[in-house]
Amino acid sequence: MTVAPEQLPPPPASAPASVRVEALLGRRWHALCELGDLTPGRGVAVLLPDGQQAAVFVDRAGRAYAIGNQDPFSGAFVLARGPLASAGGRAYVTSPPAGRRFDLTDGRCLDDAAVSVPAYTVRLR
């Protein structure tokens, strides 16, 4: 089955032409990608300054999220490839190999409370 990607609504006329997704790493904000690089409901993997990987997402409402990209169950760097969904108003991604769900706001595994991935504070700028 092929699904056509959804597009975000156009930015207001007063908005800058290019909007970056930034994450707070330590005490500094770092650019992760351009908002236009993201397709709602799908993720991209980015390399962080410390060499770690993050999975960056935008949902259909235009909210951005970033969590660690490594699935703690399989060790594979695949969370950016997982599908997004929501339950109880909370967005999550499902890991492709293990099928476990990770909350996009705090990184906790919804299927095993003892497991989590890093979650990053993000902003659009």
N, CA, C and O of each residue as an XYZ file, in Angstrom:
500
protein
N       0.839     -1.170      0.000
C       0.000      0.000      0.000
C       0.884      1.233      0.000
O       1.861      1.293      0.746
N       0.560      2.199     -0.812
C       1.296      3.454     -0.871
C       0.440      4.550     -0.275
O      -0.739      4.690     -0.602
N       1.049      5.321      0.603
C       0.341      6.412      1.249
C       0.972      7.718      0.813
O       2.187      7.887      0.916
N       0.161      8.640      0.327
C       0.683      9.945     -0.070
C       0.998     10.748      1.175
O       0.159     10.844      2.070
N       2.202     11.337      1.258
C       2.525     12.121      2.446
C       1.655     13.356      2.560
O       1.333     14.004      1.563
N       1.279     13.673      3.791
C       0.493     14.878      4.035
C       1.427     16.062      4.146
O       2.583     15.914      4.544
N       0.943     17.214      3.804
C       1.740     18.425      3.877
C       1.264     19.279      5.040
O       0.077     19.304      5.363
N       2.202     19.977      5.662
C       1.835     20.929      6.703
C       1.147     22.114      6.068
O       1.399     22.416      4.902
N       0.280     22.796      6.805
C      -0.323     24.004      6.246
C       0.764     25.034      5.978
O       1.779     25.049      6.675
N       0.574     25.894      4.983
C       1.609     26.885      4.681
C       1.809     27.815      5.869
O       0.859     28.124      6.589
N       3.065     28.266      6.076
C       3.304     29.177      7.186
C       2.632     30.513      6.937
O       2.392     30.877      5.786
N       2.321     31.256      8.000
C       1.734     32.582      7.814
C       2.686     33.476      7.019
O       3.896     33.251      6.999
N       2.127     34.480      6.375
C       2.938     35.371      5.537
C       4.057     36.030      6.327
O       5.099     36.351      5.757
N       3.868     36.241      7.628
C       4.886     36.897      8.436
C       5.971     35.931      8.906
O       6.978     36.372      9.461
N       5.793     34.621      8.700
C       6.770     33.638      9.158
C       7.997     33.640      8.255
O       7.887     33.939      7.066
N       9.175     33.308      8.808
C      10.371     33.242      7.979
C      10.244     32.126      6.949
O       9.530     31.149      7.171
N      10.931     32.272      5.835
C      10.847     31.301      4.751
C      11.378     29.945      5.185
O      10.878     28.914      4.734
N      12.380     29.929      6.051
C      12.984     28.687      6.492
C      12.844     28.562      8.006
O      13.257     29.450      8.752
N      12.259     27.456      8.449
C      12.073     27.217      9.870
C      12.917     26.013     10.256
O      12.841     24.960      9.622
N      13.720     26.175     11.297
C      14.579     25.093     11.767
C      13.953     24.409     12.975
O      13.254     25.028     13.778
N      14.225     23.126     13.076
C      13.910     22.368     14.278
C      15.199     22.343     15.091
O      16.234     21.880     14.610
N      15.132     22.844     16.330
C      16.303     22.894     17.193
C      16.038     22.104     18.462
O      14.900     22.012     18.921
N      17.108     21.529     19.033
C      17.012     20.778     20.286
C      17.928     21.401     21.322
O      19.011     21.892     21.001
N      17.485     21.373     22.551
C      18.287     21.848     23.665
C      19.184     20.700     24.111
O      18.715     19.695     24.643
N      20.482     20.872     23.883
C      21.463     19.855     24.256
C      22.419     20.495     25.248
O      23.193     21.385     24.897
N      22.358     20.040     26.472
C      23.111     20.720     27.522
C      22.463     22.065     27.783
O      21.293     22.135     28.159
N      23.212     23.122     27.587
C      22.683     24.474     27.797
C      22.538     25.255     26.504
O      22.246     26.451     26.534
N      22.738     24.593     25.361
C      22.684     25.303     24.083
C      21.669     24.664     23.147
O      21.420     23.459     23.186
N      21.095     25.515     22.305
C      20.197     25.037     21.255
C      21.026     24.675     20.029
O      21.927     25.420     19.646
N      20.723     23.527     19.409
C      21.418     23.070     18.207
C      20.396     22.786     17.118
O      19.358     22.174     17.370
N      20.696     23.235     15.909
C      19.812     22.957     14.770
C      19.890     21.470     14.434
O      20.978     20.902     14.338
N      18.727     20.849     14.256
C      18.663     19.441     13.877
C      18.398     19.275     12.400
O      19.055     18.481     11.726
N      17.426     20.032     11.893
C      17.062     19.951     10.481
C      16.116     21.107     10.174
O      15.723     21.855     11.069
N      15.766     21.241      8.936
C      14.754     22.213      8.530
C      13.379     21.553      8.681
O      13.227     20.359      8.420
N      12.400     22.323      9.095
C      11.050     21.788      9.228
C      10.576     21.210      7.893
O       9.860     20.208      7.866
N      10.970     21.833      6.804
C      10.593     21.351      5.476
C      11.193     19.997      5.115
O      10.747     19.362      4.159
N      12.211     19.539      5.873
C      12.800     18.220      5.646
C      11.931     17.102      6.210
O      12.148     15.926      5.918
N      10.954     17.476      7.014
C      10.122     16.481      7.701
C       8.773     16.322      7.023
O       8.180     17.294      6.556
N       8.302     15.101      6.974
C       6.967     14.775      6.485
C       6.133     14.372      7.686
O       6.552     13.497      8.444
N       4.965     14.976      7.891
C       4.145     14.605      9.046
C       3.923     13.095      9.118
O       3.553     12.451      8.137
N       4.159     12.559     10.306
C       3.957     11.133     10.524
C       5.168     10.277     10.232
O       5.131      9.067     10.455
N       6.242     10.871      9.738
C       7.465     10.127      9.428
C       8.645     10.838     10.067
O       8.588     12.042     10.319
N       9.705     10.104     10.327
C      10.861     10.681     10.989
C      12.093     10.740     10.109
O      12.142     10.152      9.028
N      13.087     11.466     10.600
C      14.415     11.488      9.986
C      15.432     11.284     11.113
O      15.213     11.711     12.247
N      16.528     10.635     10.784
C      17.616     10.454     11.734
C      18.616     11.586     11.529
O      18.949     11.943     10.400
N      19.089     12.146     12.648
C      20.090     13.209     12.593
C      21.227     12.855     13.540
O      21.036     12.149     14.530
N      22.405     13.357     13.220
C      23.582     13.162     14.049
C      23.720     14.353     14.979
O      23.722     15.500     14.531
N      23.834     14.089     16.262
C      23.987     15.142     17.259
C      25.461     15.496     17.418
O      26.326     14.713     17.024
N      25.766     16.668     17.991
C      27.169     17.081     18.141
C      28.038     16.082     18.909
O      29.245     16.014     18.678
N      27.436     15.306     19.821
C      28.228     14.338     20.598
C      28.377     12.989     19.891
O      28.932     12.052     20.466
N      27.889     12.879     18.655
C      28.005     11.649     17.885
C      26.821     10.709     18.037
O      26.737      9.711     17.322
N      25.910     11.002     18.944
C      24.703     10.189     19.098
C      23.720     10.506     17.971
O      23.852     11.516     17.281
N      22.737      9.629     17.798
C      21.696      9.852     16.797
C      20.381     10.208     17.472
O      20.068      9.701     18.549
N      19.623     11.074     16.840
C      18.271     11.393     17.287
C      17.310     11.118     16.143
O      17.667     11.230     14.970
N      16.093     10.758     16.498
C      15.004     10.603     15.536
C      14.121     11.839     15.698
O      13.638     12.121     16.794
N      13.912     12.572     14.614
C      13.148     13.822     14.648
C      11.855     13.610     13.873
O      11.851     13.044     12.780
N      10.757     14.076     14.464
C       9.432     13.885     13.879
C       8.652     15.190     13.910
O       8.944     16.086     14.701
N       7.666     15.280     13.047
C       6.646     16.324     13.140
C       5.304     15.623     12.949
O       5.148     14.785     12.061
N       4.343     15.978     13.793
C       3.030     15.356     13.666
C       2.152     16.184     12.732
O       2.577     17.226     12.235
N       0.956     15.729     12.501
C       0.062     16.410     11.552
C      -0.373     17.781     12.030
O      -0.822     18.601     11.228
N      -0.248     18.046     13.327
C      -0.582     19.366     13.874
C       0.605     20.320     13.806
O       0.482     21.484     14.188
N       1.754     19.844     13.325
C       2.929     20.694     13.195
C       3.831     20.719     14.414
O       4.767     21.518     14.463
N       3.575     19.856     15.416
C       4.436     19.783     16.602
C       5.642     18.909     16.292
O       5.511     17.829     15.716
N       6.824     19.391     16.684
C       8.065     18.650     16.449
C       8.490     17.919     17.716
O       8.219     18.362     18.832
N       9.166     16.780     17.515
C       9.659     15.946     18.608
C      11.033     15.409     18.228
O      11.355     15.272     17.048
N      11.841     15.107     19.250
C      13.126     14.438     19.016
C      13.394     13.488     20.174
O      13.312     13.869     21.342
N      13.714     12.245     19.830
C      14.080     11.230     20.819
C      15.320     10.516     20.288
O      15.690     10.676     19.125
N      15.956      9.727     21.151
C      17.078      8.913     20.685
C      16.620      7.968     19.587
O      15.484      7.492     19.600
N      17.501      7.700     18.643
C      17.134      6.875     17.486
C      17.371      5.387     17.711
O      16.915      4.573     16.909
N      18.075      5.006     18.785
C      18.415      3.603     19.000
C      17.318      2.874     19.775
O      16.922      3.298     20.861
N      16.837      1.778     19.204
C      15.867      0.920     19.877
C      16.611      0.168     20.979
O      17.524     -0.600     20.675
N      16.249      0.364     22.247
C      16.986     -0.294     23.327
C      16.795     -1.807     23.381
O      17.574     -2.496     24.040
N      15.788     -2.334     22.712
C      15.551     -3.772     22.731
C      16.400     -4.499     21.692
O      16.934     -5.573     21.968
N      16.525     -3.923     20.505
C      17.289     -4.579     19.438
C      18.685     -4.001     19.285
O      19.570     -4.662     18.743
N      18.896     -2.771     19.757
C      20.179     -2.100     19.567
C      20.290     -1.418     18.214
O      21.278     -0.733     17.949
N      19.304     -1.591     17.361
C      19.336     -1.005     16.012
C      18.922      0.465     16.061
O      18.083      0.857     16.872
N      19.512      1.260     15.195
C      19.184      2.686     15.092
C      18.057      2.851     14.074
O      18.298      3.167     12.909
N      16.822      2.633     14.531
C      15.691      2.540     13.601
C      14.444      3.314     14.006
O      13.462      3.309     13.263
N      14.447      3.974     15.152
C      13.204      4.613     15.592
C      12.718      5.664     14.607
O      11.511      5.879     14.495
N      13.621      6.326     13.889
C      13.212      7.327     12.900
C      12.386      6.704     11.782
O      11.650      7.413     11.095
N      12.492      5.397     11.588
C      11.743      4.722     10.522
C      10.386      4.204     10.974
O       9.620      3.682     10.163
N      10.080      4.343     12.265
C       8.820      3.824     12.779
C       7.654      4.740     12.488
O       7.834      5.947     12.323
N       6.457      4.179     12.424
C       5.255      4.982     12.184
C       4.812      5.714     13.451
O       4.978      5.204     14.559
N       4.250      6.903     13.281
C       3.707      7.677     14.394
C       2.237      7.343     14.587
O       1.524      7.008     13.642
N       1.810      7.444     15.828
C       0.403      7.286     16.185
C       0.210      8.053     17.484
O       1.149      8.660     18.000
N      -1.006      8.023     18.010
C      -1.245      8.660     19.304
C      -2.272      7.847     20.076
O      -3.110      7.146     19.507
N      -2.172      7.970     21.397
C      -3.121      7.319     22.293
C      -3.311      8.247     23.479
O      -2.336      8.707     24.074
N      -4.537      8.517     23.819
C      -4.800      9.404     24.940
C      -4.225     10.794     24.755
O      -3.870     11.458     25.729
N      -4.132     11.237     23.510
C      -3.596     12.561     23.228
C      -2.080     12.651     23.251
O      -1.536     13.748     23.124
N      -1.375     11.526     23.410
C       0.089     11.513     23.447
C       0.625     10.829     22.199
O       0.204      9.727     21.848
N       1.559     11.498     21.538
C       2.161     10.947     20.325
C       3.229      9.917     20.690
O       3.954     10.076     21.673
N       3.311      8.865     19.886
C       4.353      7.856     20.085
C       4.794      7.309     18.735
O       4.102      7.454     17.728
N       5.973      6.671     18.739
C       6.495      5.994     17.558
C       6.622      4.516     17.901
O       6.954      4.157     19.031
N       6.355      3.672     16.925
C       6.496      2.234     17.107
C       7.788      1.784     16.453
O       8.024      2.056     15.276
N       8.626      1.093     17.219
C       9.904      0.606     16.704
C       9.667     -0.463     15.637
O       8.930     -1.421     15.870
N      10.292     -0.300     14.467
C      10.069     -1.294     13.405
C      10.438     -2.734     13.767
O       9.631     -3.627     13.510
N      11.624     -3.015     14.355
C      11.921     -4.430     14.568
C      11.190     -5.046     15.753
O      10.802     -6.213     15.696
N      10.997     -4.287     16.821
C      10.459     -4.875     18.043
C       8.967     -4.621     18.228
O       8.305     -5.346     18.971
N       8.429     -3.598     17.559
C       7.015     -3.282     17.692
C       6.664     -2.624     19.009
O       5.488     -2.519     19.357
N       7.673     -2.178     19.748
C       7.406     -1.492     21.010
C       7.225     -0.006     20.757
O       7.818      0.555     19.836
N       6.398      0.627     21.584
C       6.027      2.028     21.381
C       6.772      2.938     22.355
O       6.918      2.623     23.536
N       7.248      4.093     21.823
C       7.979      5.061     22.633
C       7.290      6.415     22.560
O       7.039      6.947     21.479
N       6.989      6.961     23.738
C       6.355      8.268     23.848
C       7.317      9.325     23.304
O       8.496      9.336     23.658
N       6.820     10.203     22.453
C       7.685     11.206     21.838
C       7.985     12.394     22.741
O       8.899     13.165     22.447
N       7.248     12.562     23.823
C       7.518     13.699     24.707
C       8.525     13.375     25.799
O       9.306     14.241     26.193
N       8.521     12.138     26.294
C       9.446     11.811     27.377
C      10.322     10.590     27.110
O      11.172     10.259     27.937
N      10.137      9.913     25.977
C      10.991      8.791     25.586
C      10.697      7.468     26.262
O      11.359      6.472     25.970
N       9.717      7.427     27.161
C       9.477      6.171     27.863
C       8.783      5.155     26.960
O       7.994      5.505     26.081
N       9.098      3.906     27.202
C       8.479      2.817     26.453
C       7.094      2.572     27.035
O       6.953      2.355     28.238
N       6.084      2.606     26.195
C       4.713      2.393     26.642
C       4.409      0.921     26.909
O       3.376      0.586     27.490
N       5.319      0.045     26.480
C       5.108     -1.391     26.639
C       5.975     -2.000     27.737
O       5.782     -3.158     28.106
N       6.927     -1.230     28.260
C       7.810     -1.704     29.324
C       8.273     -0.483     30.106
O       9.188      0.223     29.679
N       7.643     -0.233     31.251
C       7.893      0.989     32.024
C       9.335      1.125     32.501
O       9.744      2.221     32.887
N      10.108      0.060     32.487
C      11.497      0.119     32.947
C      12.460      0.598     31.862
O      13.649      0.779     32.125
N      11.956      0.804     30.650
C      12.823      1.146     29.514
C      12.429      2.503     28.942
O      11.248      2.846     28.883
N      13.436      3.271     28.520
C      13.171      4.547     27.854
C      14.327      4.879     26.928
O      15.385      4.251     26.985
N      14.118      5.866     26.083
C      15.164      6.423     25.215
C      15.275      7.907     25.563
O      14.344      8.477     26.131
N      16.401      8.537     25.231
C      16.507      9.975     25.504
C      15.420     10.753     24.767
O      15.064     10.425     23.635
N      14.903     11.778     25.420
C      13.935     12.689     24.802
C      14.526     14.091     24.893
O      15.105     14.458     25.915
N      14.383     14.866     23.833
C      14.985     16.191     23.757
C      13.911     17.269     23.698
O      12.869     17.092     23.066
N      14.178     18.376     24.359
C      13.318     19.550     24.260
C      13.588     20.171     22.899
O      14.742     20.418     22.550
N      12.533     20.427     22.121
C      12.708     21.011     20.787
C      11.918     22.302     20.648
O      10.969     22.563     21.389
N      12.334     23.089     19.687
C      11.614     24.312     19.332
C      11.748     24.521     17.843
O      12.661     24.003     17.200
N      10.818     25.289     17.306
C      10.871     25.707     15.904
C      11.345     27.151     15.902
O      10.823     27.983     16.645
N      12.321     27.446     15.077
C      12.884     28.786     15.070
C      13.169     29.245     13.664
O      13.651     30.360     13.464
